[in-house]
Coordinates of C-alpha atoms in Angstrom, one line a residue:
M14 CA 78.2 84.8 149.1
P15 CA 75.0 85.4 147.1
V16 CA 71.9 86.4 149.0
P17 CA 69.4 83.6 149.4
A18 CA 66.5 84.0 146.9
N19 CA 63.8 84.5 149.5
R20 CA 65.7 87.4 151.0
R21 CA 65.5 89.4 147.8
V22 CA 62.2 91.2 148.6
A23 CA 60.0 93.3 146.4
A24 CA 57.0 95.2 147.6
L25 CA 54.2 96.4 145.3
V26 CA 52.8 99.9 145.4
Y27 CA 49.7 101.2 143.5
D28 CA 47.2 104.1 143.5
G29 CA 45.2 103.9 146.7
L30 CA 48.1 102.3 148.5
C31 CA 47.4 101.2 152.1
L32 CA 50.1 103.2 153.9
F33 CA 50.2 101.4 157.3
E34 CA 50.5 98.0 155.8
F35 CA 53.2 99.2 153.3
G36 CA 55.0 101.1 156.1
I37 CA 55.5 97.9 158.2
V38 CA 56.8 96.1 155.1
V39 CA 59.4 98.8 154.7
E40 CA 60.2 98.8 158.4
I41 CA 60.9 95.1 158.5
F42 CA 62.7 94.5 155.1
G43 CA 64.0 98.0 154.1
L44 CA 65.4 99.4 157.4
P45 CA 69.2 98.9 157.8
R46 CA 70.0 96.8 160.8
P47 CA 73.8 97.1 161.5
E48 CA 73.2 96.0 165.1
L49 CA 72.5 92.4 163.8
D50 CA 75.9 92.0 162.0
L51 CA 74.4 89.8 159.3
D52 CA 73.4 90.1 155.7
W53 CA 69.8 91.6 155.8
Y54 CA 67.2 91.5 153.1
Q55 CA 67.7 93.2 149.8
F56 CA 64.6 95.3 149.4
R57 CA 63.0 97.0 146.4
V58 CA 59.7 98.7 145.6
C59 CA 57.9 98.4 142.3
S60 CA 54.6 99.8 140.9
L61 CA 52.0 98.4 138.6
D62 CA 53.3 100.6 135.8
R63 CA 56.7 101.9 134.7
G64 CA 57.9 105.2 136.2
P65 CA 58.5 107.8 137.0
L66 CA 55.0 107.7 138.5
Q67 CA 53.2 109.6 141.3
I68 CA 51.4 107.1 143.5
R69 CA 48.5 108.4 145.5
A70 CA 48.1 106.7 148.9
T71 CA 45.4 106.9 151.5
G72 CA 45.2 110.1 153.5
G73 CA 46.2 112.3 150.5
V74 CA 49.9 111.3 150.6
T75 CA 51.7 111.0 147.3
M76 CA 55.0 109.3 146.5
R77 CA 57.1 108.9 143.4
Q78 CA 58.1 105.4 142.1
H79 CA 60.3 104.5 139.1
A80 CA 60.5 100.7 139.0
G81 CA 57.7 98.7 137.3
L82 CA 56.6 95.1 137.5
R83 CA 59.8 93.7 135.9
T84 CA 61.3 94.1 139.4
L85 CA 59.3 91.1 140.5
Q86 CA 61.2 88.8 138.1
N87 CA 64.3 88.8 140.4
A88 CA 62.5 88.7 143.7
G89 CA 62.4 85.7 145.9
T90 CA 59.7 87.2 148.2
I91 CA 56.9 89.4 146.9
V92 CA 54.8 91.4 149.3
I93 CA 51.3 92.8 148.4
S94 CA 50.3 95.0 151.3
G95 CA 46.6 95.3 150.7
W96 CA 44.6 96.0 147.6
R97 CA 42.7 99.2 146.9
D98 CA 39.3 97.7 146.3
V99 CA 38.4 94.1 146.9
D100 CA 35.7 94.4 144.2
E101 CA 38.2 95.5 141.5
R102 CA 39.9 92.8 139.5
P103 CA 43.7 93.5 139.5
P104 CA 45.2 94.4 136.1
E105 CA 46.1 91.4 134.0
A106 CA 49.8 92.5 133.8
L107 CA 50.0 92.1 137.6
L108 CA 48.2 88.8 137.6
R109 CA 50.6 87.4 134.9
A110 CA 53.6 88.6 137.0
V111 CA 52.1 86.8 140.1
R112 CA 51.5 83.6 138.2
A113 CA 55.1 83.7 136.8
A114 CA 56.5 84.3 140.3
H115 CA 54.5 81.4 141.7
T116 CA 55.6 79.1 139.0
R117 CA 59.3 79.8 139.6
G118 CA 58.8 79.2 143.4
A119 CA 58.9 82.8 144.7
R120 CA 57.4 83.3 148.2
L121 CA 54.1 85.3 148.0
V122 CA 53.1 87.3 151.0
T123 CA 49.9 89.4 151.5
I124 CA 48.6 91.6 154.2
C125 CA 44.8 92.2 154.6
S126 CA 43.0 92.5 151.2
G127 CA 46.2 91.7 149.2
V128 CA 45.1 88.1 149.2
F129 CA 42.4 89.0 146.6
V130 CA 45.3 89.7 144.1
L131 CA 46.7 86.2 144.6
A132 CA 43.2 84.6 144.5
A133 CA 42.4 86.5 141.2
A134 CA 45.7 85.2 139.8
G135 CA 44.6 81.6 140.6
V136 CA 47.6 80.6 142.7
L137 CA 45.7 79.9 145.9
D138 CA 43.4 77.0 144.8
G139 CA 43.1 74.4 147.5
K140 CA 45.2 76.5 149.9
T141 CA 44.4 77.7 153.4
V142 CA 44.5 81.5 153.7
T143 CA 43.3 84.4 155.8
T144 CA 42.4 88.1 155.4
H145 CA 40.8 90.8 157.5
W146 CA 37.7 89.5 159.2
R147 CA 35.5 92.0 157.4
Y148 CA 36.5 90.5 154.0
A149 CA 36.6 86.8 154.9
D150 CA 33.1 85.9 153.9
K151 CA 33.4 87.7 150.6
L152 CA 36.7 86.0 149.8
Q153 CA 35.2 82.6 150.6
R154 CA 32.1 83.2 148.5
R155 CA 34.0 84.5 145.5
Y156 CA 36.7 81.8 145.6
P157 CA 35.1 78.7 147.1
Q158 CA 38.1 76.6 146.1
L159 CA 40.1 78.3 149.0
R160 CA 39.9 77.4 152.7
V161 CA 39.5 80.8 154.4
Q162 CA 40.4 80.9 158.2
P163 CA 38.5 84.1 159.2
D164 CA 39.9 84.4 162.7
A165 CA 43.6 83.7 162.2
L166 CA 46.2 86.4 162.5
Y167 CA 48.2 84.8 159.7
V168 CA 48.5 81.5 157.8
D169 CA 51.8 80.1 156.7
A170 CA 51.1 77.7 153.8
G171 CA 54.7 77.4 152.8
Q172 CA 55.1 79.3 149.6
V173 CA 52.1 81.5 150.3
I174 CA 51.8 83.4 153.6
T175 CA 48.7 85.5 154.2
S176 CA 47.7 87.7 157.1
A177 CA 44.7 89.6 158.5
G178 CA 44.6 93.4 158.5
S179 CA 46.9 96.0 159.8
A180 CA 48.9 95.0 162.9
A181 CA 48.4 91.3 162.1
G182 CA 50.7 91.9 159.2
L183 CA 53.5 92.8 161.6
D184 CA 53.0 89.5 163.4
M185 CA 53.3 87.7 160.1
L186 CA 56.4 89.7 159.0
L187 CA 58.2 88.9 162.3
H188 CA 57.2 85.2 161.7
L189 CA 59.0 85.4 158.3
V190 CA 62.1 86.9 159.9
R191 CA 62.0 84.0 162.4
R192 CA 61.7 81.6 159.5
D193 CA 64.6 83.1 157.7
Y194 CA 67.0 84.1 160.5
G195 CA 65.7 82.3 163.7
S196 CA 64.0 83.3 166.9
A197 CA 66.9 85.2 168.4
V198 CA 67.1 87.6 165.4
A199 CA 63.3 88.0 165.3
N200 CA 63.2 88.8 169.0
R201 CA 65.8 91.6 168.5
V202 CA 63.9 93.0 165.6
A203 CA 60.7 93.0 167.7
Q204 CA 62.6 94.6 170.5
R205 CA 63.6 97.5 168.3
L206 CA 60.0 97.8 167.1
V207 CA 58.9 97.8 170.8
V208 CA 56.3 95.0 170.1
P209 CA 55.8 91.5 171.6
P210 CA 58.3 89.1 169.9
H211 CA 55.9 86.4 169.0
R212 CA 52.2 85.8 168.4
E213 CA 51.2 82.6 166.7
G214 CA 49.2 82.8 163.6
G215 CA 46.3 80.8 165.0
Q216 CA 45.5 83.4 167.6
A217 CA 42.2 85.3 167.2
Q218 CA 42.2 88.5 165.1
F219 CA 40.3 90.4 167.8
V220 CA 39.1 90.1 171.4
P221 CA 35.4 89.4 171.3
R222 CA 34.8 91.6 174.4
P223 CA 37.1 93.6 176.7
M224 CA 38.3 91.6 179.7
P225 CA 37.7 93.2 183.1
Q226 CA 40.9 94.8 184.2
N227 CA 41.3 92.7 187.3
E228 CA 40.8 89.4 185.4
G229 CA 42.8 90.5 182.4
G230 CA 45.6 91.4 184.7
R231 CA 45.5 88.1 186.4
V232 CA 45.7 86.2 183.1
A233 CA 48.6 88.3 181.9
K234 CA 50.5 87.7 185.2
L235 CA 49.8 84.0 184.9
M236 CA 51.2 83.9 181.3
D237 CA 54.4 85.6 182.5
W238 CA 54.7 83.2 185.4
V239 CA 54.2 80.2 183.1
R240 CA 56.8 81.5 180.7
A241 CA 59.3 81.6 183.6
H242 CA 58.4 78.1 184.7
P243 CA 57.6 76.1 181.6
A244 CA 58.9 72.7 182.9
L245 CA 56.4 72.5 185.8
P246 CA 53.6 70.0 185.4
H247 CA 50.9 72.5 184.6
T248 CA 47.3 71.5 184.6
L249 CA 44.1 73.5 184.1
N250 CA 43.4 73.2 187.8
S251 CA 46.9 74.2 188.9
L252 CA 46.8 77.2 186.5
A253 CA 43.4 78.3 187.7
E254 CA 44.5 78.0 191.3
R255 CA 47.6 80.1 190.5
A256 CA 45.4 82.8 188.9
A257 CA 42.8 82.6 191.7
M258 CA 40.0 81.7 189.2
S259 CA 37.8 78.8 188.6
P260 CA 39.0 76.5 185.8
R261 CA 35.9 77.6 183.7
T262 CA 36.6 81.3 184.2
L263 CA 40.3 80.8 183.3
Q264 CA 39.4 79.0 180.1
R265 CA 37.0 81.8 179.1
Q266 CA 39.5 84.5 179.8
F267 CA 42.3 82.7 178.0
R268 CA 40.2 82.4 174.9
D269 CA 39.2 86.0 175.1
A270 CA 42.9 87.0 175.4
T271 CA 44.5 84.6 172.9
G272 CA 41.9 82.8 170.9
M273 CA 43.2 79.5 172.4
A274 CA 42.5 77.2 175.3
P275 CA 45.1 77.3 178.1
Y276 CA 46.6 73.9 177.1
E277 CA 47.2 74.9 173.4
W278 CA 48.7 78.2 174.5
L279 CA 51.0 76.3 176.9
V280 CA 52.1 73.9 174.2
R281 CA 53.0 76.7 171.8
E282 CA 54.9 78.5 174.5
R283 CA 56.9 75.4 175.1
V284 CA 57.6 75.0 171.4
A285 CA 58.8 78.6 171.3
M286 CA 61.2 77.8 174.2
A287 CA 62.4 74.7 172.5
R288 CA 63.2 76.7 169.4
E289 CA 65.3 79.1 171.4
L290 CA 67.2 76.3 173.1
L291 CA 67.8 74.5 169.8
E292 CA 69.2 77.8 168.3
A293 CA 71.2 79.0 171.3
Q294 CA 72.6 75.7 172.6
P295 CA 73.3 73.4 169.7
Q296 CA 75.1 70.9 171.9
M297 CA 72.2 70.3 174.3
P298 CA 70.8 66.8 173.9
T299 CA 67.2 66.7 172.5
A300 CA 66.1 64.9 175.6
R301 CA 67.3 67.8 177.7
V302 CA 65.6 70.3 175.5
A303 CA 62.4 68.4 175.9
Q304 CA 62.7 68.4 179.7
T305 CA 63.7 72.1 180.0
A306 CA 60.8 73.2 177.7
G307 CA 58.4 71.1 179.7
F308 CA 57.5 68.4 177.3
G309 CA 59.0 65.6 179.5
S310 CA 59.8 63.2 176.6
E311 CA 61.5 63.5 173.2
E312 CA 58.5 61.9 171.6
S313 CA 56.2 64.6 173.0
L314 CA 58.6 67.3 171.9
R315 CA 58.8 65.9 168.4
R316 CA 55.1 65.5 168.0
H317 CA 54.2 69.0 169.1
F318 CA 57.2 70.6 167.4
R319 CA 56.3 69.1 164.1
R320 CA 52.7 70.1 164.4
I321 CA 53.4 73.8 165.2
A322 CA 56.8 74.5 163.6
L323 CA 56.1 72.2 160.6
T324 CA 59.5 70.6 160.9
S325 CA 61.4 68.3 163.3
P326 CA 63.6 69.6 166.2
G327 CA 66.7 68.1 164.4
A328 CA 66.0 69.8 161.1
Y329 CA 65.3 73.1 162.9
R330 CA 68.6 72.8 164.8
K331 CA 70.4 72.1 161.6
K332 CA 69.1 75.2 160.0
F333 CA 69.3 77.7 162.9
G334 CA 71.6 76.2 165.6

């Protein structure tokens, strides 16, 4: 059976390569995963120029690369893990390759400053994107036709997926695994990485100020308890009482920890549980899924599921169940 196009992944390397961002791309797409017993991604690396080339990365590391930009022609997913200088216009050959890939429907993925390459290629006009918070203002000024979300961890705009800096790229890549293989597989990949399995892209890039240890611990314990009891009729007051805080303090601490209000976090957690139920129990009636995940009604489940997962519960179950 042929590999689906979006699972043929090509990652770009260049002089001045951002090693951390590139490393997590290799970790997600290039590492063999025999424990999953499924066809994993086909992964290749290509450089701006034809090889053999010696690529100089940050920290004085060098690497040799043979394949050039022609590799992008057969890729269904192209990953640009940063760019060496946001004030340097990428070479025209790279911009042409990006435009051609976009035209034929390839999925374009960037980490941190890599979004500047797509913007320079003109494939982001009218789209919502993100980047590292330190570059967000510059990106918006230089390309006013974009909608830049400066605080988001990542933004999935369908064909184009952009993330903030460094570790936010890992959240985005796990999101792509979840899109391609479902939550159960993404959770196992996250487990092997020893990282949390799921952070929504709308969470804040950074905590504005450190939480006091006692309050931070209470919020974390409350989150764990809610995850274990999603179907209870949670309210702001009941959650605050459980955490031994005032409702106002709980709201502030939740925003500091997640970038979201408690209710929005709760809805997203319930959608995540609904996803897992739709995958693991394909015979469970949708009404039962709604009740188990805490939505109460199918109508509520469908409304929130479509808003967050960008599809209906039925379509999601058809793809991943």
